[in-house]
Amino acid sequence: MSVEWVAVLAKTGFVITMLLSVAPVMNWVERRGAGFIQIRRGPNRVGPFGLLQTVADAVKFLFKEDRVPAHVSPFYYFIAPIVVLVPACMTFAVIPFAGPITIAGQVIPMQAADLNVGFLYIFAIASLGVYGLIMGGWASNNSFSILGSMRSSSQMISYEISLALSVVGLVMIHSTVELGQMVKLQSEALLSFGPIVIPRWGIFVQPIGFLVFLTAVFAETNRLPFDLPEGEPEIVGYHVEYGAMKFATFMMAEYMNMAVASGLAVTLFFGGYQLLPGMGTVLGALHLQGSTQDWIRVLFEIISFTVKIAFFMWFFVWVRWTLPRFRYDQLMDLGWRVMFPLSLANICVTAALVYKGWV
Amino acid sequence: MNISPGFFYVFAGTSILFSLLVILNRSAIASAFSLLVVFFSFAGIYALLDAHLVAALQVLIYAGAILVLFIFVIMLLNVEQASFDYKRGRILTGVFAAFGAFGMVFLLGRVFRSGSAPLQPGPFSPENIQAAGGNTRVLSELLFSEYVLPFELTSVLLLAAIIGSVVLAKRGVIEKKSKEAK
């Protein structure tokens, strides 16, 4: 086997393993985080700090009776959770988690798939998640779940538009859609005040784009304050007829989508895998040579990328336990009357700035 | 490591199978979901041809947007089983189907007969596109320079269609309201 094939298999394995382990870890973080914010303890009985609680939950989900209600359409009812989960697993493929490395004379980009359509691939695949909701609601043959799936899918479609438009400004500035290229371009300095250098990160060149992006991402991943697809206390969601592992699969997909959204936010707006402040100095001080230096650099970049993603994942949890839920009409108003015009205005202003050569 | 032919047959086979399912399925929603698989196989074939942008747009627009709309309509109208009366239009449908099939065979025959001469490759070979910076860049540059007028005209056409459908949908509502007001 050539180096290329080994690299492809290793990268894919790495990404999939990380993504699949995100769900249990985040479940623990979320519950402990909720406890922390609400000044209570959260799960702390199973294992140290309650770390094994999610394992216990997973075992419970797996051994629960897998009851299928009599009135559902069996085939679609069965595949709906899979249809939600598969796009969630696929989207991380194009996000670079470290800079390219040269092995045996071949430059290996550190992303599972180096496509020149870049994040268009993510939007394309992510837009398929909505079929799982529609299928789940429709196959349940229950008026409440059909209404729930209608509500969730129209929410996702509405915010998909703002999400896609919010990054157009970045594409105009960097004139590329490739994520690896975009991270590289963000390493240049935007402004420098003496020793403090502000890099050309997306958030500094496109602050409004970032705001719209972040809001749309919360709606797309069905997280509070936009978690109307679930909305346990007031309304019935599309997965009301689901139980046991099938329901857990929906939840798993949500956490994976959160990871993808965080990865995309970091890559587009926070310099991706670029080293955190101070790490560059440490790397320089180690005085390493050749391939060792390369590997240590990749390791450092993976660590920086993970730390940045972890911050965003925490941010999701933080917001969830801070803001109350939106009402459905408020959600749609915000999407169409605020976010959509804002992202269009952002595109126009950015176009003018790019034309003048100011950005 | 040329693995494309195998994948081509997989995608082509899936698309033919599911295209048949689209027309043969009794339930409208099952047809719509089969159509989704067809779009996907097409995207796969485009990706095998190195047209990654077209593949991504195929999934993004057809599978991600247009078909969602189809499914919405099917779900809202609640056409569970075929509501079309097959017996009434049987002869007429048969005649149209025969014409359609004949035209199709004729077209295929024409295409394959003239296909004996080798096809001339255009200026956009995979190598040239790679050298010019990938097909996203090449395609968008062409779209916004040489083909900008047709591109913009298409968007105006789509806008006209949207406004037209809104007017048609609102007409009944407005008339009802004005009657109530009287």
Tab-separated table of C-alpha atoms in Angstrom, chain B:
chain	number	residue	atom	x	y	z
B	1	MET	CA	-5.370	3.127	-8.568
B	2	ASN	CA	-8.231	3.590	-10.935
B	3	ILE	CA	-11.361	2.560	-9.079
B	4	SER	CA	-13.794	4.774	-10.987
B	5	PRO	CA	-15.376	2.230	-13.406
B	6	GLY	CA	-16.637	0.052	-10.556
B	7	PHE	CA	-18.147	3.031	-8.798
B	8	PHE	CA	-19.628	4.276	-12.057
B	9	TYR	CA	-21.561	1.024	-12.500
B	10	VAL	CA	-22.707	1.159	-8.875
B	11	PHE	CA	-24.004	4.735	-9.215
B	12	ALA	CA	-25.467	4.188	-12.690
B	13	GLY	CA	-27.203	1.012	-11.555
B	14	THR	CA	-28.626	2.712	-8.465
B	15	SER	CA	-29.866	5.663	-10.470
B	16	ILE	CA	-31.633	3.436	-13.025
B	17	LEU	CA	-33.149	1.224	-10.326
B	18	PHE	CA	-34.428	4.133	-8.278
B	19	SER	CA	-35.652	6.040	-11.343
B	20	LEU	CA	-37.850	3.027	-12.023
B	21	LEU	CA	-38.992	3.071	-8.399
B	22	VAL	CA	-39.922	6.754	-8.750
B	23	ILE	CA	-42.522	5.933	-11.406
B	24	LEU	CA	-43.576	2.495	-10.200
B	25	ASN	CA	-44.108	3.293	-6.526
B	26	ARG	CA	-47.726	3.585	-5.420
B	27	SER	CA	-47.057	5.935	-2.543
B	28	ALA	CA	-46.132	9.463	-3.619
B	29	ILE	CA	-43.772	10.028	-0.715
B	30	ALA	CA	-41.877	6.824	-1.455
B	31	SER	CA	-41.449	8.094	-5.026
B	32	ALA	CA	-40.047	11.355	-3.699
B	33	PHE	CA	-37.551	9.543	-1.491
B	34	SER	CA	-36.522	7.350	-4.440
B	35	LEU	CA	-35.945	10.524	-6.425
B	36	LEU	CA	-33.606	11.629	-3.649
B	37	VAL	CA	-31.482	8.512	-4.183
B	38	VAL	CA	-31.467	9.210	-7.927
B	39	PHE	CA	-30.155	12.753	-7.334
B	40	PHE	CA	-27.497	11.305	-5.090
B	41	SER	CA	-26.325	8.779	-7.648
B	42	PHE	CA	-26.129	11.556	-10.226
B	43	ALA	CA	-23.996	13.575	-7.824
B	44	GLY	CA	-21.780	10.527	-7.407
B	45	ILE	CA	-21.343	10.229	-11.171
B	46	TYR	CA	-20.503	13.948	-11.458
B	47	ALA	CA	-17.931	13.562	-8.690
B	48	LEU	CA	-16.369	10.608	-10.543
B	49	LEU	CA	-16.050	12.879	-13.586
B	50	ASP	CA	-14.025	15.320	-11.405
B	51	ALA	CA	-16.861	17.847	-11.534
B	52	HIS	CA	-16.934	18.299	-7.773
B	53	LEU	CA	-18.693	21.660	-7.895
B	54	VAL	CA	-21.521	20.313	-10.031
B	55	ALA	CA	-21.822	17.335	-7.683
B	56	ALA	CA	-21.980	19.586	-4.613
B	57	LEU	CA	-24.534	21.871	-6.249
B	58	GLN	CA	-26.592	18.880	-7.356
B	59	VAL	CA	-26.863	17.727	-3.752
B	60	LEU	CA	-27.237	21.243	-2.330
B	61	ILE	CA	-29.945	22.459	-4.701
B	62	TYR	CA	-31.797	19.412	-6.002
B	63	ALA	CA	-31.552	17.096	-3.020
B	64	GLY	CA	-31.304	19.736	-0.306
B	65	ALA	CA	-33.818	22.309	-1.477
B	66	ILE	CA	-36.079	21.365	-4.371
B	67	LEU	CA	-36.946	17.875	-3.217
B	68	VAL	CA	-37.669	19.112	0.304
B	69	LEU	CA	-40.268	21.344	-1.322
B	70	PHE	CA	-41.750	18.364	-3.215
B	71	ILE	CA	-42.020	16.415	-0.001
B	72	PHE	CA	-43.608	19.357	1.787
B	73	VAL	CA	-46.238	19.592	-0.929
B	74	ILE	CA	-46.908	15.851	-0.835
B	75	MET	CA	-47.201	15.883	2.939
B	76	LEU	CA	-49.455	18.950	3.032
B	77	LEU	CA	-51.769	17.637	0.318
B	78	ASN	CA	-51.666	14.251	2.039
B	79	VAL	CA	-51.684	12.221	-1.192
B	80	GLU	CA	-51.087	8.919	0.542
B	81	GLN	CA	-52.121	6.577	-2.268
B	82	ALA	CA	-52.425	7.315	-5.944
B	83	SER	CA	-55.499	9.530	-6.236
B	84	PHE	CA	-55.348	9.470	-10.019
B	85	ASP	CA	-58.016	7.408	-11.740
B	86	TYR	CA	-56.029	5.081	-13.973
B	87	LYS	CA	-58.989	3.743	-15.962
B	88	ARG	CA	-60.274	7.040	-17.293
B	89	GLY	CA	-57.172	8.182	-19.097
B	90	ARG	CA	-55.939	4.744	-20.038
B	91	ILE	CA	-56.082	4.982	-23.844
B	92	LEU	CA	-54.806	8.532	-24.009
B	93	THR	CA	-52.008	7.731	-21.560
B	94	GLY	CA	-51.115	4.656	-23.594
B	95	VAL	CA	-50.857	6.677	-26.780
B	96	PHE	CA	-48.679	9.314	-25.112
B	97	ALA	CA	-46.475	6.661	-23.509
B	98	ALA	CA	-46.010	4.920	-26.849
B	99	PHE	CA	-45.035	8.210	-28.505
B	100	GLY	CA	-42.644	9.002	-25.665
B	101	ALA	CA	-41.004	5.581	-25.795
B	102	PHE	CA	-40.689	5.735	-29.570
B	103	GLY	CA	-39.098	9.201	-29.401
B	104	MET	CA	-36.672	8.006	-26.741
B	105	VAL	CA	-35.557	4.979	-28.791
B	106	PHE	CA	-35.195	7.194	-31.847
B	107	LEU	CA	-33.040	9.700	-29.936
B	108	LEU	CA	-30.842	6.970	-28.439
B	109	GLY	CA	-30.399	5.438	-31.888
B	110	ARG	CA	-29.343	8.791	-33.327
B	111	VAL	CA	-26.902	9.423	-30.502
B	112	PHE	CA	-25.237	6.028	-30.728
B	113	ARG	CA	-25.032	6.059	-34.518
B	114	SER	CA	-23.282	9.402	-34.641
B	115	GLY	CA	-21.174	8.317	-31.679
B	116	SER	CA	-18.926	6.152	-33.868
B	117	ALA	CA	-16.623	9.109	-34.550
B	118	PRO	CA	-14.333	9.843	-31.569
B	119	LEU	CA	-15.466	12.812	-29.510
B	120	GLN	CA	-13.304	15.900	-29.608
B	121	PRO	CA	-12.106	16.959	-26.132
B	122	GLY	CA	-12.787	20.609	-25.300
B	123	PRO	CA	-10.284	23.064	-23.807
B	124	PHE	CA	-11.273	22.129	-20.236
B	125	SER	CA	-9.406	18.888	-19.652
B	126	PRO	CA	-8.843	17.819	-16.017
B	127	GLU	CA	-5.174	18.839	-16.270
B	128	ASN	CA	-5.974	22.324	-17.587
B	129	ILE	CA	-8.576	22.854	-14.873
B	130	GLN	CA	-6.137	21.700	-12.211
B	131	ALA	CA	-3.556	24.155	-13.543
B	132	ALA	CA	-6.068	27.023	-13.514
B	133	GLY	CA	-6.877	26.468	-9.830
B	134	GLY	CA	-9.558	23.777	-9.570
B	135	ASN	CA	-12.980	23.565	-11.130
B	136	THR	CA	-14.775	25.751	-8.574
B	137	ARG	CA	-12.597	28.681	-9.615
B	138	VAL	CA	-12.750	27.960	-13.338
B	139	LEU	CA	-16.508	27.494	-13.341
B	140	SER	CA	-17.232	30.588	-11.277
B	141	GLU	CA	-14.904	32.729	-13.372
B	142	LEU	CA	-16.701	31.620	-16.535
B	143	LEU	CA	-20.083	32.095	-14.892
B	144	PHE	CA	-19.352	35.660	-13.845
B	145	SER	CA	-17.568	36.802	-16.991
B	146	GLU	CA	-18.521	35.103	-20.242
B	147	TYR	CA	-21.907	33.771	-19.132
B	148	VAL	CA	-22.966	36.533	-16.758
B	149	LEU	CA	-25.901	37.675	-18.916
B	150	PRO	CA	-27.562	34.239	-19.291
B	151	PHE	CA	-26.866	33.617	-15.606
B	152	GLU	CA	-28.593	36.814	-14.504
B	153	LEU	CA	-31.448	36.268	-16.974
B	154	THR	CA	-32.035	32.830	-15.455
B	155	SER	CA	-32.284	34.354	-12.008
B	156	VAL	CA	-34.809	36.917	-13.254
B	157	LEU	CA	-36.777	34.067	-14.839
B	158	LEU	CA	-36.823	32.214	-11.535
B	159	LEU	CA	-37.895	35.379	-9.725
B	160	ALA	CA	-40.745	35.835	-12.206
B	161	ALA	CA	-41.814	32.239	-11.566
B	162	ILE	CA	-41.784	32.792	-7.804
B	163	ILE	CA	-43.830	35.995	-8.041
B	164	GLY	CA	-46.230	34.272	-10.424
B	165	SER	CA	-46.809	31.380	-8.061
B	166	VAL	CA	-47.356	33.729	-5.119
B	167	VAL	CA	-49.901	35.714	-7.141
B	168	LEU	CA	-51.716	32.537	-8.175
B	169	ALA	CA	-51.751	31.232	-4.627
B	170	LYS	CA	-52.913	34.540	-3.157
B	171	ARG	CA	-55.610	35.233	-5.736
B	172	GLY	CA	-58.249	33.053	-4.103
B	173	VAL	CA	-57.440	34.365	-0.650
B	174	ILE	CA	-57.675	38.000	-1.696
B	175	GLU	CA	-60.996	37.510	-3.533
B	176	LYS	CA	-62.436	35.737	-0.505
B	177	LYS	CA	-61.319	38.541	1.762
B	178	SER	CA	-62.774	41.265	-0.468
B	179	LYS	CA	-66.093	39.349	-0.617
B	180	GLU	CA	-66.143	39.106	3.147
B	181	ALA	CA	-65.451	42.819	3.376
B	182	LYS	CA	-68.456	43.553	1.157
